[in-house]
Amino acid sequence: MEPSEKYMFKHKGSYFVRDLATPEHIDSLEEFEIRDSDVFVVTFPKSGTLWTQQILSLIYHEGHRNGTEDTDLHDRVPWLEYNVFNKDYANWPSPRLFASHLPYHLMPKGLRNGKAKVIYVARNPKDVLVSYYYFSKLSLKHEEIEDFEILMERFLAGKVQGDLWLDHVEGWTAQRDHLDILFLMYEEMKKDLKSSVLKISNFLGKSLTEKIVDDIVDKASFDKMRMDHRVNSKDASSAILDQSKGIFLRKGTTGDWKNIMTVAQSERFDSVFRKRMEKLPFKFCWDINDVPREKPF
Ligand code: PPS
């Protein structure tokens, strides 16, 4: 079944949230001018975007870290394709930090030849699906699908925001030799946030003191982010989320899929995804006790 047109539109083969983007804006991104100092967090939806946005903001904006500036996180690291507040990105001061769910082929062309940096975060797709399921209950901009199995079949067919998870991850990992790109896994961030923050700061060429790193790790923890009003700004999110139905930072764990997927559903999922997943350069964790590890490219 196709996603409801009330909530999504399809453009250039990809699904977008209807109220938050237009085909014209997506088209305009092809020629969007990229600066060498730009940094992009790229993810399939529900893979740890907000978490990485927070880490970037804490690395780049001292005022965010020490609490002297009260700027909404989405203004610090805005969405490229969902420019809901009509920001003038072309005149935004450098370094610009962006978040995006775009598949590689819809990204600005300038990314290909420049020195801009990309941080791609991947999460095990069963937890992605479960997170998406609960998020669609909360989001006023997504179709709520009560029956998990129906949503699962759409996910497996790539008929959700972000399209087919496998295509998204493969599309970006295929660019590893052509872009300045860091691949991270949600699960490794969960296991050892400090190492992940150091990986990110090294990649960005930022040398941080031990104290600052510890501070970033603290403020990017699930519990602190839940309480951070710059992350959960009521103004910014009330138009998008019905907060009476839940909270965006829901569980923040690995392996929650086991609490909702039946054995049959899990097997069906594996039968569609397993072969292509084996070729991906990640060893995904399916349980909080698994040890994440990157397979060598
Ligand atoms: S979105 O809508 O695509 O931008 O969503 P995204 O931010 O990519 O993913 C939301 C999930 O990330 C979890 N999250 C965290 N987990 C652990 N630690 C921290 N600090 C953190 N911040 C966000 C969030 O809870 C969503 O996952 P679920 O499984 O639903 O809890």
Tab-separated table of C-alpha atoms and ligand atoms in Angstrom, residues 41 43-55 74 79 99-101 121 123 127-128 130-135 142 161 186 189-190 193 217-226 231 241 247-254 256-257, ligand 1:
chain	number	residue	atom	x	y	z
A	41	VAL	CA	24.668	14.849	9.669
A	43	THR	CA	20.779	9.543	8.490
A	44	PHE	CA	17.868	7.373	7.586
A	45	PRO	CA	15.015	8.678	9.814
A	46	LYS	CA	15.069	7.495	13.439
A	47	SER	CA	18.752	6.570	13.443
A	48	GLY	CA	20.149	9.102	15.913
A	49	THR	CA	19.939	12.388	14.013
A	50	LEU	CA	18.894	14.591	16.914
A	51	TRP	CA	21.560	13.008	19.085
A	52	THR	CA	24.290	13.824	16.540
A	53	GLN	CA	22.844	17.313	15.983
A	54	GLN	CA	23.227	17.878	19.711
A	55	ILE	CA	26.830	16.635	19.693
A	74	HIS	CA	17.061	23.061	15.196
A	79	TRP	CA	17.292	20.481	8.238
A	99	ALA	CA	20.911	17.602	9.173
A	100	SER	CA	19.515	15.610	6.283
A	101	HIS	CA	17.704	12.391	5.487
A	121	VAL	CA	24.879	7.556	11.374
A	123	ARG	CA	21.157	2.191	13.333
A	127	ASP	CA	15.021	-0.529	16.039
A	128	VAL	CA	14.669	2.123	13.324
A	130	VAL	CA	10.097	0.433	15.929
A	131	SER	CA	11.171	4.005	16.609
A	132	TYR	CA	9.387	5.099	13.418
A	133	TYR	CA	6.254	3.217	14.498
A	134	TYR	CA	6.007	5.111	17.792
A	135	PHE	CA	7.076	8.391	16.211
A	142	HIS	CA	3.128	11.362	9.625
A	161	GLN	CA	10.020	8.558	4.786
A	186	TYR	CA	23.916	4.446	16.823
A	189	MET	CA	27.388	5.759	20.385
A	190	LYS	CA	25.165	4.005	22.884
A	193	LEU	CA	29.578	7.860	23.797
A	217	VAL	CA	29.206	13.454	26.733
A	218	ASP	CA	27.159	14.534	29.728
A	219	LYS	CA	24.932	16.946	27.782
A	220	ALA	CA	24.424	14.468	24.937
A	221	SER	CA	23.277	11.715	27.293
A	222	PHE	CA	19.720	10.531	26.823
A	223	ASP	CA	18.583	11.779	30.228
A	224	LYS	CA	20.125	15.226	29.843
A	225	MET	CA	18.801	15.624	26.314
A	226	ARG	CA	15.320	14.769	27.526
A	231	VAL	CA	16.350	20.075	22.255
A	241	LEU	CA	4.393	16.740	17.493
A	247	ILE	CA	7.903	12.006	23.701
A	248	PHE	CA	10.393	12.226	20.838
A	249	LEU	CA	13.237	10.939	23.013
A	250	ARG	CA	11.273	7.782	23.678
A	251	LYS	CA	13.559	4.973	24.942
A	252	GLY	CA	16.914	5.577	23.326
A	253	THR	CA	18.112	2.003	23.529
A	254	THR	CA	19.249	-0.958	21.450
A	256	ASP	CA	13.669	-2.529	21.687
A	257	TRP	CA	12.440	-4.337	18.560
B	1	PPS	S1	14.387	11.825	13.273
B	1	PPS	O1	12.919	12.117	13.463
B	1	PPS	O2	14.619	11.036	12.074
B	1	PPS	O3	15.201	13.023	13.323
B	1	PPS	O4	14.742	10.901	14.538
B	1	PPS	P1	16.226	10.610	15.059
B	1	PPS	O5	16.681	11.735	15.885
B	1	PPS	O6	17.078	10.175	13.918
B	1	PPS	O7	15.999	9.309	15.963
B	1	PPS	C1	15.201	9.337	17.106
B	1	PPS	C2	15.675	8.192	17.980
B	1	PPS	O8	16.954	8.550	18.558
B	1	PPS	C3	16.847	8.419	19.957
B	1	PPS	N1	17.776	9.347	20.655
B	1	PPS	C4	18.711	8.925	21.533
B	1	PPS	N2	19.088	7.693	21.914
B	1	PPS	C5	20.071	7.598	22.858
B	1	PPS	N3	20.685	8.671	23.405
B	1	PPS	C6	20.344	9.933	23.042
B	1	PPS	N4	20.958	10.969	23.618
B	1	PPS	C7	19.319	10.095	22.053
B	1	PPS	N5	18.733	11.169	21.455
B	1	PPS	C8	17.790	10.684	20.612
B	1	PPS	C9	15.386	8.732	20.247
B	1	PPS	O9	15.019	8.358	21.542
B	1	PPS	C10	14.729	7.929	19.142
B	1	PPS	O10	14.807	6.524	19.370
B	1	PPS	P2	13.684	5.670	20.134
B	1	PPS	O11	14.097	4.234	19.924
B	1	PPS	O12	12.364	5.962	19.502
B	1	PPS	O13	13.757	6.074	21.567
